[in-house]
Coordinates of C-alpha atoms and ligand atoms in Angstrom, one line a residue:
M33 CA -25.7 26.2 -21.3
E34 CA -27.7 29.3 -22.0
L35 CA -26.6 32.2 -19.8
K36 CA -29.1 34.8 -18.6
D37 CA -28.7 38.2 -17.2
Q38 CA -28.5 38.1 -13.5
N39 CA -29.5 40.7 -10.9
L40 CA -26.9 40.9 -8.3
V41 CA -26.9 43.1 -5.2
C42 CA -23.9 45.4 -4.6
Q43 CA -22.3 44.6 -1.2
D44 CA -21.2 48.2 -0.9
C45 CA -24.4 50.3 -1.6
G46 CA -27.0 47.5 -1.6
K47 CA -28.2 48.5 -5.1
E48 CA -29.1 45.9 -7.6
F49 CA -27.1 45.7 -10.8
V50 CA -27.2 43.5 -13.8
F51 CA -24.5 40.9 -14.3
T52 CA -25.1 40.4 -18.0
A53 CA -24.8 37.1 -19.8
N54 CA -21.9 38.5 -21.7
D55 CA -20.1 39.5 -18.5
Q56 CA -20.8 36.1 -17.0
K57 CA -19.2 34.4 -19.9
F58 CA -16.2 36.7 -19.7
F59 CA -15.8 36.2 -16.0
E60 CA -16.1 32.4 -16.3
E61 CA -13.6 32.3 -19.1
K62 CA -11.2 34.2 -16.9
G63 CA -12.0 32.2 -13.9
Y64 CA -13.1 35.3 -12.0
Q65 CA -15.6 35.3 -9.2
P66 CA -18.9 37.1 -10.0
P67 CA -18.6 40.8 -9.1
K68 CA -19.7 41.8 -5.6
R69 CA -20.1 45.5 -6.4
C70 CA -22.1 47.5 -8.9
P71 CA -20.2 49.2 -11.6
D72 CA -20.5 52.5 -9.8
C73 CA -18.9 51.2 -6.7
R74 CA -16.2 49.4 -8.7
K75 CA -15.4 52.6 -10.4
A76 CA -15.3 54.5 -7.2
K77 CA -13.0 51.9 -5.7
K78 CA -10.7 52.0 -8.6
Q79 CA -10.5 55.7 -8.4
A80 CA -9.9 55.6 -4.7
K81 CA -7.0 53.4 -5.4
S82 CA -5.5 55.5 -8.1
S83 CA -6.0 58.7 -6.2
G84 CA -4.1 57.3 -3.2
Q85 CA -7.1 57.5 -0.9
K86 CA -6.2 56.7 2.7
Y87 CA -8.3 55.4 5.5
E88 CA -8.1 56.9 9.0
I89 CA -7.2 54.5 11.7
T90 CA -6.5 54.8 15.4
C91 CA -3.3 53.3 16.5
S92 CA -3.8 50.4 18.9
K93 CA -0.5 51.1 20.6
C94 CA -0.2 54.9 21.0
G95 CA -3.7 56.0 20.3
E96 CA -2.6 58.4 17.6
K97 CA -4.5 58.8 14.4
G98 CA -2.9 57.3 11.4
Y99 CA -3.6 56.5 7.8
V100 CA -3.4 53.3 5.9
P101 CA -3.6 53.0 2.1
F102 CA -6.2 50.2 2.3
E103 CA -9.6 49.7 3.9
P104 CA -9.0 48.2 7.3
K105 CA -10.7 44.9 7.6
N106 CA -10.0 44.6 11.3
P107 CA -9.8 48.1 12.9
E108 CA -8.4 46.7 16.1
G109 CA -4.8 45.9 16.2
L110 CA -3.8 48.5 13.7
L111 CA -0.7 50.5 14.2
C112 CA 0.2 54.0 13.0
E113 CA 3.1 54.4 10.7
N114 CA 5.6 55.1 13.6
C115 CA 4.5 52.1 15.7
F116 CA 4.4 49.9 12.7
R117 CA 7.9 50.8 11.8
E118 CA 9.1 50.3 15.4
S119 CA 7.5 47.0 15.7
R120 CA 9.1 45.8 12.5
D121 CA 12.5 47.1 13.4
K122 CA 12.6 45.0 16.5
Ligands
LIG423 ZN1 -22.7 49.8 -5.4
LIG424 ZN1 1.2 54.4 17.2

């Protein structure tokens, strides 16, 4: 099957980017899902990870602000570090 370059839309910034035939082949060989983000956002995400970026959350228990090392998918029900530790210790 002949692969063609595809235009995909980045789910982060909404920009179109090209998923080249070469990349498609590579992704398919590896069994990866097609990319959801443009190379810029992917790079930014990687950098955020390696720079230890943290996301601010509000603790659902004590209302204090806290930080988590990942992007919260469900902002409700998040605990600050203290409450998290407490809930785990019990
Ligand atoms: Zn993007
Ligand atoms: Zn808390």
